[in-house]
């Protein structure tokens, strides 16, 4: 009997691991569940990247719906999505930038060279607000509604297809 258990237990463990791996392979890694979806933006006090003397808090954020985009000048995917953010900005979509774990001068240089799609840009060089948001990396984009509630979170570079399929239906609500 003990011999059967010794053989059977490892087989069940291996089978369980295989099933979990199979399930995880079919999940979209870009669609990350967030504990904050359905909850308000967490409290914060961050420096304004463009004017470090100015502090920003949730009261500084747009009153209507907006996108919160986590980015860094060191991030190749952020540079890839930047032209699309500029397009959204030109279409009147309010975007708040959260400059994540970056050096201020490098971030300012990127915005000067590529344009600034953000209505305001928070300096999160230490990653404190990003930690409260549960940021895994950059870029990440959050859809925040008129009441300041996070409605959606996307990890990866934003583009036209993702905007149309995943953000726009929620934006219209």
PDB file of C-alpha atoms in Angstrom:
ATOM      1  CA  UNK A   1       0.000   0.000   0.000  1.00  0.00           C
ATOM      2  CA  UNK A   2       2.768   2.448   0.920  1.00  0.00           C
ATOM      3  CA  UNK A   3       4.534   1.589  -2.314  1.00  0.00           C
ATOM      4  CA  UNK A   4       1.435   2.517  -4.354  1.00  0.00           C
ATOM      5  CA  UNK A   5       1.179   5.845  -2.530  1.00  0.00           C
ATOM      6  CA  UNK A   6       4.863   6.575  -3.125  1.00  0.00           C
ATOM      7  CA  UNK A   7       4.387   5.984  -6.871  1.00  0.00           C
ATOM      8  CA  UNK A   8       0.931   7.567  -7.138  1.00  0.00           C
ATOM      9  CA  UNK A   9       1.658  10.820  -5.257  1.00  0.00           C
ATOM     10  CA  UNK A  10       4.481  12.086  -7.539  1.00  0.00           C
ATOM     11  CA  UNK A  11       2.429  11.189 -10.618  1.00  0.00           C
ATOM     12  CA  UNK A  12      -0.521  13.226  -9.321  1.00  0.00           C
ATOM     13  CA  UNK A  13       1.796  16.135  -8.545  1.00  0.00           C
ATOM     14  CA  UNK A  14       3.286  16.086 -12.051  1.00  0.00           C
ATOM     15  CA  UNK A  15      -0.174  15.808 -13.616  1.00  0.00           C
ATOM     16  CA  UNK A  16      -1.417  18.779 -11.549  1.00  0.00           C
ATOM     17  CA  UNK A  17       1.548  20.912 -12.620  1.00  0.00           C
ATOM     18  CA  UNK A  18       0.983  19.993 -16.280  1.00  0.00           C
ATOM     19  CA  UNK A  19      -2.683  20.973 -16.061  1.00  0.00           C
ATOM     20  CA  UNK A  20      -1.819  24.337 -14.481  1.00  0.00           C
ATOM     21  CA  UNK A  21       0.822  25.028 -17.137  1.00  0.00           C
ATOM     22  CA  UNK A  22      -1.620  24.125 -19.909  1.00  0.00           C
ATOM     23  CA  UNK A  23      -4.244  26.493 -18.504  1.00  0.00           C
ATOM     24  CA  UNK A  24      -1.750  29.337 -18.085  1.00  0.00           C
ATOM     25  CA  UNK A  25      -0.571  28.980 -21.694  1.00  0.00           C
ATOM     26  CA  UNK A  26      -4.060  29.875 -22.879  1.00  0.00           C
ATOM     27  CA  UNK A  27      -4.338  33.034 -20.764  1.00  0.00           C
ATOM     28  CA  UNK A  28      -3.557  36.388 -22.366  1.00  0.00           C
ATOM     29  CA  UNK A  29      -0.437  37.697 -20.597  1.00  0.00           C
ATOM     30  CA  UNK A  30      -1.325  41.283 -21.587  1.00  0.00           C
ATOM     31  CA  UNK A  31      -4.662  41.127 -19.808  1.00  0.00           C
ATOM     32  CA  UNK A  32      -3.651  41.325 -16.177  1.00  0.00           C
ATOM     33  CA  UNK A  33      -6.200  41.201 -13.421  1.00  0.00           C
ATOM     34  CA  UNK A  34      -5.728  44.026 -10.997  1.00  0.00           C
ATOM     35  CA  UNK A  35      -6.915  44.245  -7.437  1.00  0.00           C
ATOM     36  CA  UNK A  36      -7.603  47.938  -8.116  1.00  0.00           C
ATOM     37  CA  UNK A  37     -10.034  47.477 -11.018  1.00  0.00           C
ATOM     38  CA  UNK A  38     -13.343  48.753  -9.688  1.00  0.00           C
ATOM     39  CA  UNK A  39     -11.619  50.846  -7.014  1.00  0.00           C
ATOM     40  CA  UNK A  40     -10.512  54.492  -6.914  1.00  0.00           C
ATOM     41  CA  UNK A  41      -7.019  55.665  -7.766  1.00  0.00           C
ATOM     42  CA  UNK A  42      -4.980  55.294  -4.566  1.00  0.00           C
ATOM     43  CA  UNK A  43      -3.971  58.351  -2.579  1.00  0.00           C
ATOM     44  CA  UNK A  44      -0.646  59.858  -3.621  1.00  0.00           C
ATOM     45  CA  UNK A  45       1.451  62.974  -3.627  1.00  0.00           C
ATOM     46  CA  UNK A  46       3.896  63.110  -6.549  1.00  0.00           C
ATOM     47  CA  UNK A  47       6.055  65.803  -8.078  1.00  0.00           C
ATOM     48  CA  UNK A  48       5.049  67.161 -11.466  1.00  0.00           C
ATOM     49  CA  UNK A  49       7.734  66.013 -13.924  1.00  0.00           C
ATOM     50  CA  UNK A  50       7.510  69.280 -15.866  1.00  0.00           C
ATOM     51  CA  UNK A  51       7.527  71.463 -12.724  1.00  0.00           C
ATOM     52  CA  UNK A  52       9.110  69.625  -9.760  1.00  0.00           C
ATOM     53  CA  UNK A  53       8.055  72.394  -7.369  1.00  0.00           C
ATOM     54  CA  UNK A  54       4.405  71.560  -8.057  1.00  0.00           C
ATOM     55  CA  UNK A  55       2.953  68.622  -6.139  1.00  0.00           C
ATOM     56  CA  UNK A  56       0.234  66.475  -7.668  1.00  0.00           C
ATOM     57  CA  UNK A  57      -2.472  64.512  -5.864  1.00  0.00           C
ATOM     58  CA  UNK A  58      -5.712  62.799  -6.930  1.00  0.00           C
ATOM     59  CA  UNK A  59      -7.333  66.270  -6.875  1.00  0.00           C
ATOM     60  CA  UNK A  60      -4.967  67.284  -9.713  1.00  0.00           C
ATOM     61  CA  UNK A  61      -6.292  64.578 -12.041  1.00  0.00           C
ATOM     62  CA  UNK A  62      -8.802  65.271 -14.839  1.00  0.00           C
ATOM     63  CA  UNK A  63     -12.443  65.485 -13.792  1.00  0.00           C
ATOM     64  CA  UNK A  64     -13.691  63.307 -16.657  1.00  0.00           C
ATOM     65  CA  UNK A  65     -12.553  59.910 -17.893  1.00  0.00           C
ATOM     66  CA  UNK A  66      -8.854  59.636 -18.728  1.00  0.00           C
ATOM     67  CA  UNK A  67      -6.043  57.205 -19.396  1.00  0.00           C
ATOM     68  CA  UNK A  68      -3.208  56.758 -16.913  1.00  0.00           C
ATOM     69  CA  UNK A  69      -0.120  55.640 -18.823  1.00  0.00           C
ATOM     70  CA  UNK A  70       2.924  54.227 -17.014  1.00  0.00           C
ATOM     71  CA  UNK A  71       6.054  54.844 -19.078  1.00  0.00           C
ATOM     72  CA  UNK A  72       9.797  55.427 -18.961  1.00  0.00           C
ATOM     73  CA  UNK A  73      12.385  56.819 -21.350  1.00  0.00           C
ATOM     74  CA  UNK A  74      14.389  53.609 -20.829  1.00  0.00           C
ATOM     75  CA  UNK A  75      11.465  51.491 -22.100  1.00  0.00           C
ATOM     76  CA  UNK A  76      11.604  50.487 -25.783  1.00  0.00           C
ATOM     77  CA  UNK A  77       7.920  49.489 -25.819  1.00  0.00           C
ATOM     78  CA  UNK A  78       6.996  52.899 -24.384  1.00  0.00           C
ATOM     79  CA  UNK A  79       8.756  54.560 -27.313  1.00  0.00           C
ATOM     80  CA  UNK A  80       6.909  52.188 -29.654  1.00  0.00           C
ATOM     81  CA  UNK A  81       3.487  53.192 -28.269  1.00  0.00           C
ATOM     82  CA  UNK A  82       4.304  56.922 -27.998  1.00  0.00           C
ATOM     83  CA  UNK A  83       3.130  57.901 -31.530  1.00  0.00           C
ATOM     84  CA  UNK A  84      -0.239  56.282 -30.807  1.00  0.00           C
ATOM     85  CA  UNK A  85      -0.508  58.206 -27.529  1.00  0.00           C
ATOM     86  CA  UNK A  86       0.195  61.388 -29.518  1.00  0.00           C
ATOM     87  CA  UNK A  87      -2.646  60.438 -31.883  1.00  0.00           C
ATOM     88  CA  UNK A  88      -5.055  59.905 -28.970  1.00  0.00           C
ATOM     89  CA  UNK A  89      -3.974  63.249 -27.500  1.00  0.00           C
ATOM     90  CA  UNK A  90      -4.687  64.972 -30.830  1.00  0.00           C
ATOM     91  CA  UNK A  91      -8.146  63.355 -30.807  1.00  0.00           C
ATOM     92  CA  UNK A  92      -8.808  64.925 -27.399  1.00  0.00           C
ATOM     93  CA  UNK A  93      -8.335  61.864 -25.184  1.00  0.00           C
ATOM     94  CA  UNK A  94      -6.953  63.059 -21.821  1.00  0.00           C
ATOM     95  CA  UNK A  95      -3.850  61.077 -20.838  1.00  0.00           C
ATOM     96  CA  UNK A  96      -2.020  61.360 -17.539  1.00  0.00           C
ATOM     97  CA  UNK A  97       1.560  60.132 -17.607  1.00  0.00           C
ATOM     98  CA  UNK A  98       3.269  58.324 -14.756  1.00  0.00           C
ATOM     99  CA  UNK A  99       7.001  58.437 -15.444  1.00  0.00           C
ATOM    100  CA  UNK A 100       8.179  55.223 -13.815  1.00  0.00           C
ATOM    101  CA  UNK A 101      11.636  54.648 -12.302  1.00  0.00           C
ATOM    102  CA  UNK A 102      13.290  57.099 -14.651  1.00  0.00           C
ATOM    103  CA  UNK A 103      15.765  59.934 -14.508  1.00  0.00           C
ATOM    104  CA  UNK A 104      13.965  63.254 -14.885  1.00  0.00           C
ATOM    105  CA  UNK A 105      16.337  64.632 -17.550  1.00  0.00           C
ATOM    106  CA  UNK A 106      15.972  61.518 -19.711  1.00  0.00           C
ATOM    107  CA  UNK A 107      12.178  61.672 -19.455  1.00  0.00           C
ATOM    108  CA  UNK A 108      12.106  65.373 -20.347  1.00  0.00           C
ATOM    109  CA  UNK A 109      14.402  64.749 -23.303  1.00  0.00           C
ATOM    110  CA  UNK A 110      12.111  61.993 -24.618  1.00  0.00           C
ATOM    111  CA  UNK A 111       9.056  64.252 -24.358  1.00  0.00           C
ATOM    112  CA  UNK A 112      10.926  67.052 -26.098  1.00  0.00           C
ATOM    113  CA  UNK A 113      12.005  64.784 -28.957  1.00  0.00           C
ATOM    114  CA  UNK A 114       8.814  62.735 -29.396  1.00  0.00           C
ATOM    115  CA  UNK A 115       6.160  65.182 -28.196  1.00  0.00           C
ATOM    116  CA  UNK A 116       4.134  65.313 -24.999  1.00  0.00           C
ATOM    117  CA  UNK A 117       0.765  63.530 -25.174  1.00  0.00           C
ATOM    118  CA  UNK A 118       0.097  63.994 -21.452  1.00  0.00           C
ATOM    119  CA  UNK A 119      -2.173  66.579 -19.847  1.00  0.00           C
ATOM    120  CA  UNK A 120       0.047  66.180 -16.783  1.00  0.00           C
ATOM    121  CA  UNK A 121       3.051  64.000 -16.000  1.00  0.00           C
ATOM    122  CA  UNK A 122       3.826  62.629 -12.563  1.00  0.00           C
ATOM    123  CA  UNK A 123       7.410  61.883 -11.578  1.00  0.00           C
ATOM    124  CA  UNK A 124       7.523  58.444  -9.936  1.00  0.00           C
ATOM    125  CA  UNK A 125      11.286  57.938  -9.992  1.00  0.00           C
ATOM    126  CA  UNK A 126      11.133  55.759  -6.869  1.00  0.00           C
ATOM    127  CA  UNK A 127       8.160  53.727  -8.102  1.00  0.00           C
ATOM    128  CA  UNK A 128       6.026  54.402  -5.018  1.00  0.00           C
ATOM    129  CA  UNK A 129       2.753  55.190  -6.810  1.00  0.00           C
ATOM    130  CA  UNK A 130       3.450  52.413  -9.302  1.00  0.00           C
ATOM    131  CA  UNK A 131       3.739  50.022  -6.368  1.00  0.00           C
ATOM    132  CA  UNK A 132       0.343  51.163  -5.039  1.00  0.00           C
ATOM    133  CA  UNK A 133      -1.130  50.589  -8.502  1.00  0.00           C
ATOM    134  CA  UNK A 134       0.432  47.130  -8.760  1.00  0.00           C
ATOM    135  CA  UNK A 135       2.500  48.014 -11.823  1.00  0.00           C
ATOM    136  CA  UNK A 136       4.421  45.036 -13.202  1.00  0.00           C
ATOM    137  CA  UNK A 137       6.434  47.029 -15.730  1.00  0.00           C
ATOM    138  CA  UNK A 138       6.142  49.608 -18.436  1.00  0.00           C
ATOM    139  CA  UNK A 139       4.147  50.377 -20.407  1.00  0.00           C
ATOM    140  CA  UNK A 140       0.880  49.865 -18.597  1.00  0.00           C
ATOM    141  CA  UNK A 141      -2.296  51.806 -19.241  1.00  0.00           C
ATOM    142  CA  UNK A 142      -5.288  52.235 -16.951  1.00  0.00           C
ATOM    143  CA  UNK A 143      -8.721  53.509 -17.936  1.00  0.00           C
ATOM    144  CA  UNK A 144     -10.117  55.710 -15.163  1.00  0.00           C
ATOM    145  CA  UNK A 145     -13.772  56.791 -15.295  1.00  0.00           C
ATOM    146  CA  UNK A 146     -15.398  60.125 -14.408  1.00  0.00           C
ATOM    147  CA  UNK A 147     -15.688  59.118 -10.748  1.00  0.00           C
ATOM    148  CA  UNK A 148     -11.968  58.308 -10.489  1.00  0.00           C
ATOM    149  CA  UNK A 149     -12.559  54.540 -10.521  1.00  0.00           C
ATOM    150  CA  UNK A 150     -10.099  52.296 -12.368  1.00  0.00           C
ATOM    151  CA  UNK A 151     -12.150  50.424 -14.976  1.00  0.00           C
ATOM    152  CA  UNK A 152      -9.465  48.577 -16.933  1.00  0.00           C
ATOM    153  CA  UNK A 153      -5.758  47.782 -16.892  1.00  0.00           C
ATOM    154  CA  UNK A 154      -3.629  46.789 -19.870  1.00  0.00           C
ATOM    155  CA  UNK A 155       0.009  45.740 -19.772  1.00  0.00           C
ATOM    156  CA  UNK A 156       1.996  46.323 -22.958  1.00  0.00           C
ATOM    157  CA  UNK A 157       2.170  48.924 -25.704  1.00  0.00           C
ATOM    158  CA  UNK A 158      -1.154  50.499 -26.611  1.00  0.00           C
ATOM    159  CA  UNK A 159      -2.055  50.546 -30.306  1.00  0.00           C
ATOM    160  CA  UNK A 160      -5.075  51.170 -32.530  1.00  0.00           C
ATOM    161  CA  UNK A 161      -6.376  47.603 -32.364  1.00  0.00           C
ATOM    162  CA  UNK A 162      -6.151  47.367 -28.577  1.00  0.00           C
ATOM    163  CA  UNK A 163      -7.713  50.829 -28.222  1.00  0.00           C
ATOM    164  CA  UNK A 164     -10.638  49.907 -30.496  1.00  0.00           C
ATOM    165  CA  UNK A 165     -11.281  46.465 -29.036  1.00  0.00           C
ATOM    166  CA  UNK A 166     -10.520  46.851 -25.344  1.00  0.00           C
ATOM    167  CA  UNK A 167     -10.570  50.513 -24.317  1.00  0.00           C
ATOM    168  CA  UNK A 168     -13.079  52.273 -26.575  1.00  0.00           C
ATOM    169  CA  UNK A 169     -16.101  50.145 -25.547  1.00  0.00           C
ATOM    170  CA  UNK A 170     -15.398  51.021 -21.899  1.00  0.00           C
ATOM    171  CA  UNK A 171     -14.571  54.646 -22.763  1.00  0.00           C
ATOM    172  CA  UNK A 172     -18.026  55.098 -24.269  1.00  0.00           C
ATOM    173  CA  UNK A 173     -19.789  53.999 -21.053  1.00  0.00           C
TER     174      UNK A 173
END
